[in-house]
Amino acid sequence: MITLLNQIERDAEFWLYGKKYKVISISPPFIWARREGDSEDIQIEFTKLIAHPTFKPEKSMKFAKNHQKNKYLSLSTISEEKRTKVSERFKQIESLLLFEKIKEGDLRAVRRFGTQYKDLLEENEQIVELTQETLIQRIVMKQGVSRATLMRYLSAYRKSEMEFEQHGIEGLIPKSGRGYTGRKDNKSIEICHPKNPNMVLDVIHTRLSEPYIEIIKEIIETKWLTKQRRKKTDVFESMKILCHKRQLDPSKLKYVTISKMLDRIDKQAVQRMRQPKHASNMYDEIARGYANQEALFPLDIVQIDHTQFDIDVIDDISGYAIGRPWITLGIDVYSRMVWCMYVSFEDPSANVVRKAIEHGVFFKNTNYKYGTLDEWEVFGIPNTIYVDNGADFKSADVKRLVEEVLQSELMHRPVETPRYGAVIERLFGTLNSKFIHRLPGTRKSSVKDLGEYEPEKEATLTLSELCKLLTIFITDVYSNSKHEGLPPDSPTPRIRFREGIQNAGYPRWIDENEKDYYKIEFLSSAKRQYGRDGIQFENRLYKAIGHPELITDNKEKTKYLIKHDVDDISKIYLKHPKTNEYIEMLCSNPSYEVLQGVNSYTYKKILEIQRKEGEQKRKSIPSDEHVLKGLERIQDEYENLYKKRRRARKQIARMNLSVSLEMPKTSIPSKKSREEELFEAAKRLEHERMSNVNGEK
């Protein structure tokens, strides 16, 4: 199965109504295309073109990304040490790869070369003046790598690229083994995070028997990978003591063997466990030199961040005020157009970041979903996603999503430097001052501004209604309003965006037919074994029908990559080790039907209630009846607390009111609703403000 990233530029070709067309010009939101054969020209809106059922990109428009290759080794399956080596090798040849794209006229490649490899150019020298041989000589001198090594890496990359499109980087994976990997009696030891046994830090190998492997694993995780920074001799002594306790012969363990084994564990993982602050300063990425760079075209740089809105919203059913929602926004630095939005009661987390990125990547279709006057035009894959240093943005899943799935760059701004996030901060300020502070239930920007106003009593909007109003405001008002940070000849975000598209072409986007695959890729990852009863994951059982080959015994301890959605725990997806396709696995106990739409937080509350009442033993799996009783009990319990406790209201909101920009769940009334009246009032105020500004001028 080939998943496709598409990009429309001049001379790109596509099929429409079974006829082949070539793009002759781009004038956003329209493109002009010429039909092959009779030279008939057509003008069509870009968003309507790609959503048309007969639209089919031609190869000149495609960036192939293969998701079903049996032979290549996925980067997600190798050790951190090997991944680090792959990154080092790729960095050594990346300037050469970019140079090839520059020769083909790729503007984005010019941008990346200028920001990352400027030191390879002499003063006032232009990239186009270089020759490949000159560039190779400079790389050899500056990076200290031999020409033969450099060319070997480049050859391996190209060979892998030719065999597996867009997978050249897999050709850079070191082929050398570790420990006794070439022997038949070799056994592997998974070294896991001391506080998270599901997170595998590295895999080492030995020929020792299983009982000794368990001891080595346990002592490494509890004694070696700690801030106490024990000596090797202490760790070895602990292993011998544990052998004695378990009636095993301690003499089978040799100090030199254990010492070499400890040295083989990924160095970065060891340092992060033993010296976290030092390791953070050494390994954490920062955006050196990047924050001062200007974006050169739409979606060149996108900034993402979170804030809690200054407004109280109410519950859909009871009408009581719940509290302040969180919003995650992404802004295109070049045009100041909003790229993504995710609104919920969830605190900032990796899951929230993934949901926001998902919204930014896919076509939003707001004209159909929310009745906006204009379309939310900005979507697709950014060149660089620029974030702060919060744990939610440093998640391994988020990094993998951005760098491997989207093939983009994730940059972190320097610590304690809020000025580097000024663009997104100004957007938050604009939304609060020009929109949120005018709505009922607002908390204003300070207690002084609030005065005697009581947000809880005045709140009238639900979370879904607020989400809809935000969509309309961003699409029809903010995108068409003057922005101080933009050039005078491109005063609004929409004008600036369209002019940038006219010069650089539309950003890469994901074809609608591939949307389901990418939605799975955006989910959280974990690794689990598959037994005869299926996969046990967070006190639930999941089964794949018709795949007996996945079953492994306890001795093999084979773990499969799975994807799971915290907002719907009724199913998970398992990546088949041979086909690399995702297999849908429905929950068998409790049943899929009972858990449909139930999120992880709700399920945890069910277990808490059942444990308190003694209805189940620790770690047991509840039945359908237990789940239904739990849901009923939660509802009764929180209804009793709802009027008294804000915390209880927020807990209900977390279970039921997480909102992304999908099709509204409630039907739109035929007559004007409260939020429509509010928005019309907001538009009138904005119109009056603009009239006054124009009058002053």
PDB file of C-alpha atoms in Angstrom, residues 25-120:
ATOM      1  CA  SER A  25      -0.802  29.032 -13.051  1.00  0.00           C
ATOM      2  CA  ILE A  26      -1.833  29.417  -9.415  1.00  0.00           C
ATOM      3  CA  SER A  27      -3.961  32.365  -8.317  1.00  0.00           C
ATOM      4  CA  PRO A  28      -5.288  31.431  -4.842  1.00  0.00           C
ATOM      5  CA  PRO A  29      -7.868  30.295  -4.073  1.00  0.00           C
ATOM      6  CA  PHE A  30      -8.006  29.232  -7.754  1.00  0.00           C
ATOM      7  CA  ILE A  31      -5.705  27.271 -10.017  1.00  0.00           C
ATOM      8  CA  TRP A  32      -5.663  27.378 -13.814  1.00  0.00           C
ATOM      9  CA  ALA A  33      -5.146  24.051 -15.587  1.00  0.00           C
ATOM     10  CA  ARG A  34      -4.923  23.063 -19.256  1.00  0.00           C
ATOM     11  CA  ARG A  35      -6.518  19.860 -20.549  1.00  0.00           C
ATOM     12  CA  GLU A  36      -4.256  17.535 -22.505  1.00  0.00           C
ATOM     13  CA  GLY A  37      -5.198  17.124 -26.161  1.00  0.00           C
ATOM     14  CA  ASP A  38      -7.580  20.016 -26.871  1.00  0.00           C
ATOM     15  CA  SER A  39      -5.757  22.671 -24.761  1.00  0.00           C
ATOM     16  CA  GLU A  40      -8.954  23.711 -22.997  1.00  0.00           C
ATOM     17  CA  ASP A  41      -8.236  25.795 -19.859  1.00  0.00           C
ATOM     18  CA  ILE A  42     -10.275  25.573 -16.670  1.00  0.00           C
ATOM     19  CA  GLN A  43     -10.322  27.633 -13.481  1.00  0.00           C
ATOM     20  CA  ILE A  44     -11.228  25.818 -10.261  1.00  0.00           C
ATOM     21  CA  GLU A  45     -10.883  26.441  -6.526  1.00  0.00           C
ATOM     22  CA  PHE A  46      -8.072  24.396  -5.006  1.00  0.00           C
ATOM     23  CA  THR A  47     -10.175  23.023  -2.119  1.00  0.00           C
ATOM     24  CA  LYS A  48     -13.002  22.013  -4.455  1.00  0.00           C
ATOM     25  CA  LEU A  49     -10.548  20.350  -6.839  1.00  0.00           C
ATOM     26  CA  ILE A  50      -8.900  18.044  -4.290  1.00  0.00           C
ATOM     27  CA  ALA A  51     -12.269  17.175  -2.740  1.00  0.00           C
ATOM     28  CA  HIS A  52     -13.771  16.225  -6.113  1.00  0.00           C
ATOM     29  CA  PRO A  53     -14.510  12.476  -6.381  1.00  0.00           C
ATOM     30  CA  THR A  54     -12.854  12.200  -9.830  1.00  0.00           C
ATOM     31  CA  PHE A  55      -9.668  14.044  -8.801  1.00  0.00           C
ATOM     32  CA  LYS A  56      -6.534  11.892  -9.027  1.00  0.00           C
ATOM     33  CA  PRO A  57      -2.980  13.228  -8.647  1.00  0.00           C
ATOM     34  CA  GLU A  58      -0.437  12.320 -11.324  1.00  0.00           C
ATOM     35  CA  LYS A  59       3.090  11.173 -10.390  1.00  0.00           C
ATOM     36  CA  SER A  60       4.480  14.676 -10.839  1.00  0.00           C
ATOM     37  CA  MET A  61       2.353  15.712  -7.863  1.00  0.00           C
ATOM     38  CA  LYS A  62       3.121  12.790  -5.579  1.00  0.00           C
ATOM     39  CA  PHE A  63       5.540  12.285  -2.756  1.00  0.00           C
ATOM     40  CA  ALA A  64       5.316   8.530  -2.243  1.00  0.00           C
ATOM     41  CA  LYS A  65       5.595   7.198   1.298  1.00  0.00           C
ATOM     42  CA  ASN A  66       5.464   3.433   1.475  1.00  0.00           C
ATOM     43  CA  HIS A  67       3.699   1.858   4.429  1.00  0.00           C
ATOM     44  CA  GLN A  68       3.878  -1.745   3.312  1.00  0.00           C
ATOM     45  CA  LYS A  69       7.463  -2.806   2.763  1.00  0.00           C
ATOM     46  CA  ASN A  70       8.463  -6.193   4.027  1.00  0.00           C
ATOM     47  CA  LYS A  71      12.192  -5.727   3.512  1.00  0.00           C
ATOM     48  CA  TYR A  72      13.115  -2.346   4.954  1.00  0.00           C
ATOM     49  CA  LEU A  73      13.818  -1.909   8.667  1.00  0.00           C
ATOM     50  CA  SER A  74      11.597   0.703  10.285  1.00  0.00           C
ATOM     51  CA  LEU A  75      13.339   3.365  12.365  1.00  0.00           C
ATOM     52  CA  SER A  76      10.821   2.771  15.151  1.00  0.00           C
ATOM     53  CA  THR A  77      12.100  -0.776  15.679  1.00  0.00           C
ATOM     54  CA  ILE A  78      15.821  -0.117  16.127  1.00  0.00           C
ATOM     55  CA  SER A  79      17.674   0.829  19.306  1.00  0.00           C
ATOM     56  CA  GLU A  80      18.212   4.431  20.333  1.00  0.00           C
ATOM     57  CA  GLU A  81      21.951   4.034  19.776  1.00  0.00           C
ATOM     58  CA  LYS A  82      21.425   2.981  16.163  1.00  0.00           C
ATOM     59  CA  ARG A  83      18.862   5.722  15.627  1.00  0.00           C
ATOM     60  CA  THR A  84      21.415   8.249  16.833  1.00  0.00           C
ATOM     61  CA  LYS A  85      23.940   6.890  14.317  1.00  0.00           C
ATOM     62  CA  VAL A  86      21.327   7.072  11.555  1.00  0.00           C
ATOM     63  CA  SER A  87      20.685  10.728  12.414  1.00  0.00           C
ATOM     64  CA  GLU A  88      24.417  11.486  12.411  1.00  0.00           C
ATOM     65  CA  ARG A  89      24.889   9.863   9.009  1.00  0.00           C
ATOM     66  CA  PHE A  90      21.861  11.614   7.570  1.00  0.00           C
ATOM     67  CA  LYS A  91      23.134  14.992   8.787  1.00  0.00           C
ATOM     68  CA  GLN A  92      26.431  14.342   7.022  1.00  0.00           C
ATOM     69  CA  ILE A  93      24.737  13.859   3.635  1.00  0.00           C
ATOM     70  CA  GLU A  94      21.610  16.034   4.050  1.00  0.00           C
ATOM     71  CA  SER A  95      23.286  19.101   2.537  1.00  0.00           C
ATOM     72  CA  LEU A  96      24.078  17.042  -0.590  1.00  0.00           C
ATOM     73  CA  LEU A  97      20.467  15.839  -0.828  1.00  0.00           C
ATOM     74  CA  LEU A  98      19.184  19.402  -0.437  1.00  0.00           C
ATOM     75  CA  PHE A  99      21.690  20.586  -3.059  1.00  0.00           C
ATOM     76  CA  GLU A 100      20.183  18.133  -5.564  1.00  0.00           C
ATOM     77  CA  LYS A 101      16.688  19.500  -4.882  1.00  0.00           C
ATOM     78  CA  ILE A 102      17.937  23.088  -5.201  1.00  0.00           C
ATOM     79  CA  LYS A 103      19.259  22.290  -8.681  1.00  0.00           C
ATOM     80  CA  GLU A 104      15.715  21.142  -9.508  1.00  0.00           C
ATOM     81  CA  GLY A 105      14.297  24.510  -8.373  1.00  0.00           C
ATOM     82  CA  ASP A 106      12.900  23.478  -4.978  1.00  0.00           C
ATOM     83  CA  LEU A 107      12.337  26.684  -2.961  1.00  0.00           C
ATOM     84  CA  ARG A 108      11.862  24.804   0.302  1.00  0.00           C
ATOM     85  CA  ALA A 109      15.253  23.130  -0.141  1.00  0.00           C
ATOM     86  CA  VAL A 110      16.851  26.568  -0.597  1.00  0.00           C
ATOM     87  CA  ARG A 111      15.268  27.620   2.671  1.00  0.00           C
ATOM     88  CA  ARG A 112      16.523  24.639   4.659  1.00  0.00           C
ATOM     89  CA  PHE A 113      20.035  24.820   3.191  1.00  0.00           C
ATOM     90  CA  GLY A 114      20.253  28.502   4.093  1.00  0.00           C
ATOM     91  CA  THR A 115      19.211  27.946   7.715  1.00  0.00           C
ATOM     92  CA  GLN A 116      21.036  24.707   8.477  1.00  0.00           C
ATOM     93  CA  TYR A 117      24.123  24.676   6.241  1.00  0.00           C
ATOM     94  CA  LYS A 118      25.009  28.327   5.807  1.00  0.00           C
ATOM     95  CA  ASP A 119      28.505  27.557   7.142  1.00  0.00           C
ATOM     96  CA  LEU A 120      29.224  25.597   3.936  1.00  0.00           C
TER      97      LEU A 120
END
